[in-house]
mmCIF file of C-alpha atoms in Angstrom:
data_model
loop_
_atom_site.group_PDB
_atom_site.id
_atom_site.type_symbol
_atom_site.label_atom_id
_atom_site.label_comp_id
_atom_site.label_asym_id
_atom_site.label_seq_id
_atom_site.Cartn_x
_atom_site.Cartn_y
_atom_site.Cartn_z
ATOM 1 C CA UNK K 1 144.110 179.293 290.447
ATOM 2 C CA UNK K 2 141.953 176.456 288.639
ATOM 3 C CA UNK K 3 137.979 178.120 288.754
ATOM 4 C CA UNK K 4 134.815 176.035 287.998
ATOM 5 C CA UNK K 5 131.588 177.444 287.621
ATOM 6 C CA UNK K 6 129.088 175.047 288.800
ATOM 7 C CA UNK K 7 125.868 177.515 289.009
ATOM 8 C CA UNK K 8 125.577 181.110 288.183
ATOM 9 C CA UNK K 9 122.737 183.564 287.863
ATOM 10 C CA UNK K 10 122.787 187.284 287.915
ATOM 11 C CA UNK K 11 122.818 187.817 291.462
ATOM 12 C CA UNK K 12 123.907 184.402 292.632
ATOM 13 C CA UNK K 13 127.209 182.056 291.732
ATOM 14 C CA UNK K 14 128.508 178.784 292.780
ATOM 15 C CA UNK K 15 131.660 178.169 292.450
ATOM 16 C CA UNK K 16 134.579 175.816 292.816
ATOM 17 C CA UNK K 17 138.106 176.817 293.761
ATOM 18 C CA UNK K 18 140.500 174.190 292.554
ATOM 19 C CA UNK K 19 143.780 173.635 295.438
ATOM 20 C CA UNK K 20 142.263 175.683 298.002
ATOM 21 C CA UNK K 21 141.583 175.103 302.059
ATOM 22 C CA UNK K 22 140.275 177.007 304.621
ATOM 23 C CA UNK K 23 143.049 179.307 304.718
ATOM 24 C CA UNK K 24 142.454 181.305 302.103
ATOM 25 C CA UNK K 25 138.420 180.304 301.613
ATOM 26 C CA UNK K 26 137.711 181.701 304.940
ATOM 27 C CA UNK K 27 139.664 184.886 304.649
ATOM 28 C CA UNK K 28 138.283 185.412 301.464
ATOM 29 C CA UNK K 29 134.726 184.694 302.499
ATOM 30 C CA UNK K 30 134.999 187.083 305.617
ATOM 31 C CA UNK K 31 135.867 189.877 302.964
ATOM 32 C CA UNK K 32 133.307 189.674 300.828
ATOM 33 C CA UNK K 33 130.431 189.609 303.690
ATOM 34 C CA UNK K 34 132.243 193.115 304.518
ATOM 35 C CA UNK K 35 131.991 193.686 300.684
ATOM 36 C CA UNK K 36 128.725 196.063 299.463
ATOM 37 C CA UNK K 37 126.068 194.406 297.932
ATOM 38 C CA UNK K 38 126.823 190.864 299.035
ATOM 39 C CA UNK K 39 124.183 189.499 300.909
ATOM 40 C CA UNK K 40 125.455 186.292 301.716
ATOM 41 C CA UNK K 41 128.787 184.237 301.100
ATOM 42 C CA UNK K 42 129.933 181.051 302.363
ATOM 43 C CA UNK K 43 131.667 177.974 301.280
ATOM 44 C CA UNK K 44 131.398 174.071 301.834
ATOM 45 C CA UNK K 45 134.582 171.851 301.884
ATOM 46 C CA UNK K 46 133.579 168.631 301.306
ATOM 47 C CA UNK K 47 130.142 169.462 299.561
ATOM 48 C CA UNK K 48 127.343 167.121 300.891
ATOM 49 C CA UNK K 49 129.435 164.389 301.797
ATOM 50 C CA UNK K 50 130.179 163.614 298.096
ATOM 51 C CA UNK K 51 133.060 161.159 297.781
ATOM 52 C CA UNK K 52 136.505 162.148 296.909
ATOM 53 C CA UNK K 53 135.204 166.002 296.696
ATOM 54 C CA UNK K 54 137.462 168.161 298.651
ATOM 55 C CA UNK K 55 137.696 170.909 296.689
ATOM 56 C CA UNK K 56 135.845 173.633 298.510
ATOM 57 C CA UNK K 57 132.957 175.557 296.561
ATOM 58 C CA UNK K 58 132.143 179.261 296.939
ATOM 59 C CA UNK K 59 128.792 180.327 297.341
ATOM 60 C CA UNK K 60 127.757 184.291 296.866
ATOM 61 C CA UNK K 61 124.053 185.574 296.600
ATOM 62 C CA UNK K 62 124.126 189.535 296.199
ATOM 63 C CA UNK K 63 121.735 192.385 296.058
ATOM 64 C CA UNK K 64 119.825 192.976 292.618
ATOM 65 C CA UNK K 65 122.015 195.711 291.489
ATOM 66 C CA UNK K 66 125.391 193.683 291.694
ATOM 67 C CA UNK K 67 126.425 191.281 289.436
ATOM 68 C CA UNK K 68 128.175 188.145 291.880
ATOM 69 C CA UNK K 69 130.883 187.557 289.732
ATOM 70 C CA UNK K 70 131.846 191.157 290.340
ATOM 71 C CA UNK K 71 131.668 191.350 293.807
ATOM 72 C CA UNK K 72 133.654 188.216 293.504
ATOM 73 C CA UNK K 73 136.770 190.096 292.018
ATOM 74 C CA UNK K 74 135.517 192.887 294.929
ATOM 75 C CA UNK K 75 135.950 190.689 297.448
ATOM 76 C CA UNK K 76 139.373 189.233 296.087
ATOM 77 C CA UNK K 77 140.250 192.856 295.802
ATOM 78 C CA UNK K 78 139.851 193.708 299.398
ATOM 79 C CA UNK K 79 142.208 190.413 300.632
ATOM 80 C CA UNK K 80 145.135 192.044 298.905
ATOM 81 C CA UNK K 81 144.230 195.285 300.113
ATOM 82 C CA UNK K 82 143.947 193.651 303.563
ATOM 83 C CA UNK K 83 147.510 191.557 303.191
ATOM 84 C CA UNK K 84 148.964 195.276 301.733
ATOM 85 C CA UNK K 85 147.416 196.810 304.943
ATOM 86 C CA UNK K 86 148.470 194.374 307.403
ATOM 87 C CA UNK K 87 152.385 194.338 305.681
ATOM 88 C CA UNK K 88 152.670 198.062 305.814
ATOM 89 C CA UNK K 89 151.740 198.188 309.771
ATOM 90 C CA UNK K 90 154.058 195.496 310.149
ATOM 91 C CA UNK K 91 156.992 196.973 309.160
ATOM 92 C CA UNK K 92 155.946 200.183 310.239
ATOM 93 C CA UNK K 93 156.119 198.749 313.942
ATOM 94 C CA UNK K 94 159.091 196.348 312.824
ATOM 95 C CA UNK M 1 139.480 200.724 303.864
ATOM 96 C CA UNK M 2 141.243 198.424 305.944
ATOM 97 C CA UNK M 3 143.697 200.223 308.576
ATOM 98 C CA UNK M 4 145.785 198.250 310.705
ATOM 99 C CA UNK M 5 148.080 198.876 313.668
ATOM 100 C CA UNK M 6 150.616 196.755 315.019
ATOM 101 C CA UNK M 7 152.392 197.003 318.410
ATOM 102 C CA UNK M 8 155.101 194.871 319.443
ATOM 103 C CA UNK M 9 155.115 193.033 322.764
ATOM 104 C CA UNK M 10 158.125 191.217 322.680
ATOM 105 C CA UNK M 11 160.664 191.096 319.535
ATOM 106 C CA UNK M 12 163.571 188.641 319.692
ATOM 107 C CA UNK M 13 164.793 187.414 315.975
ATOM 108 C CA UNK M 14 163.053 183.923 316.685
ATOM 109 C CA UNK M 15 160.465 184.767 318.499
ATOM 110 C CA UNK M 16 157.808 187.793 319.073
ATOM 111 C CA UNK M 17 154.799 188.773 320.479
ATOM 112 C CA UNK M 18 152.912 191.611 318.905
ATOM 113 C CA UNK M 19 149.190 193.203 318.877
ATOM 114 C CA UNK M 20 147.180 193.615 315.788
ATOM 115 C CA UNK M 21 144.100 196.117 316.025
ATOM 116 C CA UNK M 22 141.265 196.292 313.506
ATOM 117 C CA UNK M 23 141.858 192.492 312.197
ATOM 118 C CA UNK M 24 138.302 190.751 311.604
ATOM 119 C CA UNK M 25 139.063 187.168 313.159
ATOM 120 C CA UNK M 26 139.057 185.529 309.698
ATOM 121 C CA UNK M 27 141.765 187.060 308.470
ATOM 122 C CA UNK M 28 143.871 186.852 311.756
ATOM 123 C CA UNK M 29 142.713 183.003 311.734
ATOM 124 C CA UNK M 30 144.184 183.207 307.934
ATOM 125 C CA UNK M 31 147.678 184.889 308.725
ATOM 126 C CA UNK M 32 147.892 182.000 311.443
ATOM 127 C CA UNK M 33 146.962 179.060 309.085
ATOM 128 C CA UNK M 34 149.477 180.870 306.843
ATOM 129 C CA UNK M 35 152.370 180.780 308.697
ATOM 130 C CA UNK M 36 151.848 177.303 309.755
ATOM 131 C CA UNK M 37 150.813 175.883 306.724
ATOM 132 C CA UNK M 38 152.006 177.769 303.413
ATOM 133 C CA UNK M 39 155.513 179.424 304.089
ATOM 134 C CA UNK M 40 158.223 177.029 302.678
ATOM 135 C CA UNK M 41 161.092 175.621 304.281
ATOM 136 C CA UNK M 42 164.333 173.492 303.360
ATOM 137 C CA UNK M 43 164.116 170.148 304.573
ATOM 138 C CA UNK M 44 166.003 167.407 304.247
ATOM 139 C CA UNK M 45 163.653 164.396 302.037
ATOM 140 C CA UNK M 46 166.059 162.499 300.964
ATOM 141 C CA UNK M 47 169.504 160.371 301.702
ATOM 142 C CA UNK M 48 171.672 158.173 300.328
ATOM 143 C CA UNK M 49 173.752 156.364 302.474
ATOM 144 C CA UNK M 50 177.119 155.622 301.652
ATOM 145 C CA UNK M 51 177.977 154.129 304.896
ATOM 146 C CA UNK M 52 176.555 153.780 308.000
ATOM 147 C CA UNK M 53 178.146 151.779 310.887
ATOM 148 C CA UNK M 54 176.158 153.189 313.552
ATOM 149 C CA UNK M 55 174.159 151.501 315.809
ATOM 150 C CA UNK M 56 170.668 153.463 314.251
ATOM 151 C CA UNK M 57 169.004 152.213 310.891
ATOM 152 C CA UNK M 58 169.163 154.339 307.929
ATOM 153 C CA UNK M 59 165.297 155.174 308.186
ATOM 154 C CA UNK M 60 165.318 156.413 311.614
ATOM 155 C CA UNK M 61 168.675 158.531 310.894
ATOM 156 C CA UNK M 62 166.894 160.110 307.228
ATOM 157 C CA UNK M 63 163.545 160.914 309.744
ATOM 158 C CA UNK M 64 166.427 162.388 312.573
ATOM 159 C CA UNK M 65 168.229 164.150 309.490
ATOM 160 C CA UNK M 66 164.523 165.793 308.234
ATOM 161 C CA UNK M 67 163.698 166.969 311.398
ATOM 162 C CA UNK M 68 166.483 169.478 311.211
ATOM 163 C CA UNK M 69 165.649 172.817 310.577
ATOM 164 C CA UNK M 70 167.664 174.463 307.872
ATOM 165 C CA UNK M 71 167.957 178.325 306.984
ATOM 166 C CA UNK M 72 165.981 179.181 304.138
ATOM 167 C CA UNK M 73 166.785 182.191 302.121
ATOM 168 C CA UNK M 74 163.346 182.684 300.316
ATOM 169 C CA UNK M 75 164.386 185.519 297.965
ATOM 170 C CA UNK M 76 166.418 183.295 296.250
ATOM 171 C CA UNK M 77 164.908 179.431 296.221
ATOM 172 C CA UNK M 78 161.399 178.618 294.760
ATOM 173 C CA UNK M 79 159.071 175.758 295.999
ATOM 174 C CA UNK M 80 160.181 172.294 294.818
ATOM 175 C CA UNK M 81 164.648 173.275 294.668
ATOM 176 C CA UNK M 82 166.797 171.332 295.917
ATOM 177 C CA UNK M 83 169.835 171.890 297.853
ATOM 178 C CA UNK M 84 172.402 168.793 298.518
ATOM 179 C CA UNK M 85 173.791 168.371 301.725
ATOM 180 C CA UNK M 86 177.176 165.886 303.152
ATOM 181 C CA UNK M 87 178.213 164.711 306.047
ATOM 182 C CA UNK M 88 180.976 162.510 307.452
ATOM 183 C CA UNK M 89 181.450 161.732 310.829
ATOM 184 C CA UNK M 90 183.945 159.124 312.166
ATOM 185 C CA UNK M 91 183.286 157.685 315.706
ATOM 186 C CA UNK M 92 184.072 157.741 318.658
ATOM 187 C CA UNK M 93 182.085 161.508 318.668
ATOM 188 C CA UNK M 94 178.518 162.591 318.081
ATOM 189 C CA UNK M 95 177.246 163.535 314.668
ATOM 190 C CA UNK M 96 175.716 166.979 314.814
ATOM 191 C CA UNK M 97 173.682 168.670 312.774
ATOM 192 C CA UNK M 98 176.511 171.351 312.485
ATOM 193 C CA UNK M 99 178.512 168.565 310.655
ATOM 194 C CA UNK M 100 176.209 168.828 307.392
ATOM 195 C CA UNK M 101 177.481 170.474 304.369
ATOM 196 C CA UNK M 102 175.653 172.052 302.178
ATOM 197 C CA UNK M 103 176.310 172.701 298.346
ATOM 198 C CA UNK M 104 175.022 176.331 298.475
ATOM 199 C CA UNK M 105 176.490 178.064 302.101
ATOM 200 C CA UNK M 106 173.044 179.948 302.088
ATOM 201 C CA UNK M 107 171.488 176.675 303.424
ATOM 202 C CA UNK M 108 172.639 175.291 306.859
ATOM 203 C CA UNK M 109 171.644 174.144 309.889
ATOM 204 C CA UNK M 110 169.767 176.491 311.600
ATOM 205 C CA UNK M 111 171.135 175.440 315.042
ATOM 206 C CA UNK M 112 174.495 173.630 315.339
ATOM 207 C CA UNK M 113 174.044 171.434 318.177
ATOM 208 C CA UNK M 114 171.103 168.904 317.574
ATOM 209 C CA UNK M 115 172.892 165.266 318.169
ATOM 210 C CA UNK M 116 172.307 163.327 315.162
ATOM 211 C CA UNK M 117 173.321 160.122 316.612
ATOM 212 C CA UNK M 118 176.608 158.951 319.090
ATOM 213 C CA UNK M 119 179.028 157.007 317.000
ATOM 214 C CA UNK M 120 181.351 154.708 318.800
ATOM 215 C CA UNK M 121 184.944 153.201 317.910
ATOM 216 C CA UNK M 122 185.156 152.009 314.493
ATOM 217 C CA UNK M 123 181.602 153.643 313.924
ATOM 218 C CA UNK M 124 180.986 155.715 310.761
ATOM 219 C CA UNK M 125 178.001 157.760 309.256
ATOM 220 C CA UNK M 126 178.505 158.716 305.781
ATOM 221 C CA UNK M 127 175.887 160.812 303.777
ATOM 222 C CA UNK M 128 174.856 162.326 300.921
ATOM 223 C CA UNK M 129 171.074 164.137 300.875
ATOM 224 C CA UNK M 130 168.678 166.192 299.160
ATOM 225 C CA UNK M 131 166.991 168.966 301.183
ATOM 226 C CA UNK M 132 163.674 170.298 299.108
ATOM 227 C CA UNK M 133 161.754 173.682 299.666
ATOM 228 C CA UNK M 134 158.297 172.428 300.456
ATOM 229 C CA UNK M 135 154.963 173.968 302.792
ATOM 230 C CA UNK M 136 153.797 172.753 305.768
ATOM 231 C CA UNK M 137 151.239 171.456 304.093
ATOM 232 C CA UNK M 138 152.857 169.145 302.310
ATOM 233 C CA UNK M 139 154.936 167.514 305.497
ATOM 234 C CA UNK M 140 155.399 168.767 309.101
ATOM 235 C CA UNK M 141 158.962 169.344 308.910
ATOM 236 C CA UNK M 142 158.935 172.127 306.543
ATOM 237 C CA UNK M 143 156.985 174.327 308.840
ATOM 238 C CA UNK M 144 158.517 177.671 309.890
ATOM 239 C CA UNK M 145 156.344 178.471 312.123
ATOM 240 C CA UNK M 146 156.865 175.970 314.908
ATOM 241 C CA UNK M 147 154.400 177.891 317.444
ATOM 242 C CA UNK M 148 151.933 180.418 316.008
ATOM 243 C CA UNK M 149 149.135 181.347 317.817
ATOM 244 C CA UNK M 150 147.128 184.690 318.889
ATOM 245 C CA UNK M 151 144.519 185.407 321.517
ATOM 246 C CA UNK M 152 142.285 188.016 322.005
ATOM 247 C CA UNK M 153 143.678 191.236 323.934
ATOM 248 C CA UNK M 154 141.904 191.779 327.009
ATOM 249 C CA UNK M 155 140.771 194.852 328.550
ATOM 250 C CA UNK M 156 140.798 195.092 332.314
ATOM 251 C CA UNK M 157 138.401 198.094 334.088
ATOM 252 C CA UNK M 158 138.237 198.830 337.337
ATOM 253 C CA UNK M 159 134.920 198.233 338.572
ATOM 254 C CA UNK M 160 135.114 199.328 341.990
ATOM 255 C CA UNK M 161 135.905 198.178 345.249
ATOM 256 C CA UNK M 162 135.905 194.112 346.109
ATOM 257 C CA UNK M 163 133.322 192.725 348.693
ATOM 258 C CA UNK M 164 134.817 193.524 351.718
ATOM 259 C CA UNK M 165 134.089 189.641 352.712
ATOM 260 C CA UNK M 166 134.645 188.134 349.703
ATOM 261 C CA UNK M 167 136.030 184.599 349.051
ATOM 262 C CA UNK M 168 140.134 185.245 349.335
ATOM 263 C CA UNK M 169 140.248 183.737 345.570
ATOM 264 C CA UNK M 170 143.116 184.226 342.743
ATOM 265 C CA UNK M 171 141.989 185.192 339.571
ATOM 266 C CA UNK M 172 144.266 183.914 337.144
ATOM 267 C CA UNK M 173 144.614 184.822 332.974
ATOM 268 C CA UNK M 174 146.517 184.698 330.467
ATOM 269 C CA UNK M 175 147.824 186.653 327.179
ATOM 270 C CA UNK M 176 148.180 190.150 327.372
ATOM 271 C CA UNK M 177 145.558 192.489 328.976
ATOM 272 C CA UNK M 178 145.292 196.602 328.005
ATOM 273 C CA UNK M 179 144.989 198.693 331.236
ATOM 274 C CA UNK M 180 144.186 202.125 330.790
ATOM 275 C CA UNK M 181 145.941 202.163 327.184
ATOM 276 C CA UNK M 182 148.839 200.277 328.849
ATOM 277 C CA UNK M 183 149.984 196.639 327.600
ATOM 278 C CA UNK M 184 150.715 194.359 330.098
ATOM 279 C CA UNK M 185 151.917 190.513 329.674
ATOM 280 C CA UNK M 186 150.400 188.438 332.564
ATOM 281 C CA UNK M 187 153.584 187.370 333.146
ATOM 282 C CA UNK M 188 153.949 190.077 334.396
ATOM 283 C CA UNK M 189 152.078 189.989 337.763
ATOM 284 C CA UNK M 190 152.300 185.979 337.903
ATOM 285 C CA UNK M 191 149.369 185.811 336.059
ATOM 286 C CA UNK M 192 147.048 186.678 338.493
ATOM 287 C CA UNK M 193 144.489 189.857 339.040
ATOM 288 C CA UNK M 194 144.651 189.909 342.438
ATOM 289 C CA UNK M 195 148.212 190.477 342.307
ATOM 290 C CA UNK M 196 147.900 193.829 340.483
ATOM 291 C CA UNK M 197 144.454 194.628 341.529
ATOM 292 C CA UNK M 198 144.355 193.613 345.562
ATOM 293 C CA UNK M 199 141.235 193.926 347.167
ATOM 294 C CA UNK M 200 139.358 195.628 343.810
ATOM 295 C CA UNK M 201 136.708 194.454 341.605
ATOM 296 C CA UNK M 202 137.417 194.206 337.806
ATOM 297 C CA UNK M 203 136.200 193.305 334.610
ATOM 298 C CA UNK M 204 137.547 191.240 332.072
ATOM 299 C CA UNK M 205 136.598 191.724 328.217
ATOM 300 C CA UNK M 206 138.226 190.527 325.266
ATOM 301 C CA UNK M 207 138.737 193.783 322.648
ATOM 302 C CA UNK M 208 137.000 193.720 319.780
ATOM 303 C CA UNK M 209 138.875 193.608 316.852
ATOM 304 C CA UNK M 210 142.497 193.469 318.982
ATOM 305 C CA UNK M 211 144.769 189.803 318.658
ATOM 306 C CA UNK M 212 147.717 189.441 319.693
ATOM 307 C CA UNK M 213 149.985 187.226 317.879
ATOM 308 C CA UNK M 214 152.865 184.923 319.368
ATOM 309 C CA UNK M 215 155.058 183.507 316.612
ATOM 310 C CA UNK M 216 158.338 181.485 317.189
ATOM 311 C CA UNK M 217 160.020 180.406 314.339
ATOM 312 C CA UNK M 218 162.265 176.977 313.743
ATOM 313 C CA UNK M 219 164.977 179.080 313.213
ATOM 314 C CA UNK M 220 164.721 178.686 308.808
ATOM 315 C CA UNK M 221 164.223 182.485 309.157
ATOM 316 C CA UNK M 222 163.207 185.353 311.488
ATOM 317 C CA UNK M 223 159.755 186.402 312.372
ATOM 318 C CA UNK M 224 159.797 189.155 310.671
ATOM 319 C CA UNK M 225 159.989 187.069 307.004
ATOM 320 C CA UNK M 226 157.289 184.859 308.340
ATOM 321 C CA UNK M 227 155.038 187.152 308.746
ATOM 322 C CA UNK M 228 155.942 189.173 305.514
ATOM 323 C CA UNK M 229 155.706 185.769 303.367
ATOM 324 C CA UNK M 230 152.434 184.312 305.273
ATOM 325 C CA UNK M 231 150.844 187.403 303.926
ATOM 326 C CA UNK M 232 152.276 187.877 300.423
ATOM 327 C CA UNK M 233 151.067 184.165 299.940
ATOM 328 C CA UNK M 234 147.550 185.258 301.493
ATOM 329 C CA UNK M 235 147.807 188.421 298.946
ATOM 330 C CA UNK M 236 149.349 185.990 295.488
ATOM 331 C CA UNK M 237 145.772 183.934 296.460
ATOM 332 C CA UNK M 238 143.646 186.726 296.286
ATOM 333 C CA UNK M 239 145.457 188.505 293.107
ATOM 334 C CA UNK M 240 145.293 184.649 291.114
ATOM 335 C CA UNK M 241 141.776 184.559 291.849
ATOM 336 C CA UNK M 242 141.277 188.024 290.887
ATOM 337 C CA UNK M 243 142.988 186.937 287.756
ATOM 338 C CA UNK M 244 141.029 183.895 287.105
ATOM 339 C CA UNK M 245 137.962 186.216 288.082
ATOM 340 C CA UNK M 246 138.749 188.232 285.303
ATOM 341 C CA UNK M 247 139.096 185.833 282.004
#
């Protein structure tokens, strides 16, 4: 996965996620807004219209004591958690 | 952390129904776009014709010949391998997609019986073609998932007795509704309240938290694998970015 770091302060980050779509975007933003010490997190798609730009960019703003690239690997963290959850109840039931 | 349950509704090999509590909505809206989208397929892309007699062109018999689901053994293929495929057909008969041959017996067609085209006297379809393992997202015809969808579960109380001169009206839903801890497919009752609640008030509320999921498959593989690989590709996403995080 192809990362570009467009803007990044201590408690802030803007980011672009190369090959990406709301399939995994939105999953991934709906963990880290469950993730401690994110305040917000959201992404654009096609970024203010700009021409040709598809790729979507991530945008975290966190609490003073958490650094966002952190709760950036936090939040990635809790999706595989999540898709470990979800498999194991799966086949559980299967 | 996150603690799921999941309760089937309906399990055949092709298609199920089940219910999964404590999902947030984005990730059950993930799994979805997952299974459409992102779990890969054989398809057939394409064909060389060595002869073909019949009355179709050779375009519209490679799209007829792509549309064809084939079974896709994930284990063992990864994205972008190619399997080749024959078949020969001699009219007068109907070339069906049970006639192709495959190069590696783990691909076929999934079902037997789609009509490829009806060859006449003297009529003869002769073909060699490439079938590639490709996403959804990359062309319609390599999606497993062929209907994937969830709704809420919805919880049905008994509110009390209905207006004693109250409108004579159906009240009709759909999905699956949770009575009392019970599961109960509309179908069930026709789809209407009134059927399994006469002359009683109730209220209808989707549960927090609770979809339930209605997969069918094309028949590439079973449910059970689509779900299993929508996931693990949800779950290689998160651990690449993790990984990118990281450096």
């Amino acid at each position: 996965m192809e990362l570009r770091v467009i803007e990044k302060g201590d408690t802030s980050l803007s980011i672009e996620v190369a090959g990406e779509d709301h399939t995994f975007m939105n999953v991934l933003k709906g963990a880290l807004l469950e993730t401690d010490g994110v305040a917000a997190a959201t992404y654009d798609m096609n970024p203010e219209q700009s021409g040709g730009q598809t790729d979507p960019i991530l945008t975290i703003k966190t609490e003073d004591n958490t650094d966002a690239l952190d709760a950036l690997e936090t939040g990635a963290q809790r999706v595989v958690e999540k898709a470990d959850a979800l498999e194991t109840a799966y086949n559980t039931a299967a | 952390m996150a603690e799921y349950d999941v309760t089937f509704i309906e399990r055949e090999e092709r298609e199920a129904r089940f219910l999964i509590r404590g999902v947030t909505p984005a990730f059950a809206n993930g799994i979805r776009r997952a299974m459409i989208a992102d779990v890969p397929t054989f398809s057939i892309d394409t064909v060389r014709v060595i002869e073909n007699s019949s009355v179709m062109f050779d375009e519209q018999i490679g799209l007829r010949l792509g549309l064809v689901p084939l079974t896709t053994p994930l284990g063992d293929f990864d994205i972008g391998d190619e399997v080749t495929l024959a078949l020969d057909v001699e009219g007068p008969g109907t070339a069906y997609s049970g006639d192709l041959v495959a190069n590696d017996e783990m691909v076929e067609a999934a079902d037997t019986d789609i009509p490829i085209i009806e060859l006449k006297e003297d009529q003869r379809l002769e073909l060699e073609a490439d079938a590639v393992l490709e996403t959804g997202r990359d062309h319609a015809k390599h999606q497993g998932g062929v209907a994937v969808s969830y709704r809420h579960l919805q919880g049905v109380e008994n509110v009390g007795e209905r207006d004693e001169f109250a409108d004579d009206e159906s009240h009709i839903i759909r999905g699956v509704i949770e009575d009392d801890g019970d599961l109960i497919p509309t179908e069930d009752f026709g789809n209407d309240l009134t059927n399994r609640y006469p002359d009683t008030e109730v209220k209808v509320e989707d549960v927090p938290g609770a979809f339930v999921f209605h997969v069918e498959t094309d028949g590439s593989f079973d449910v059970d694998t689509l779900v299993t690989e929508a996931t693990a590709t949800l779950r290689s996403r998160a651990e690449a970015l993790t990984d990118a995080v990281a450096l």
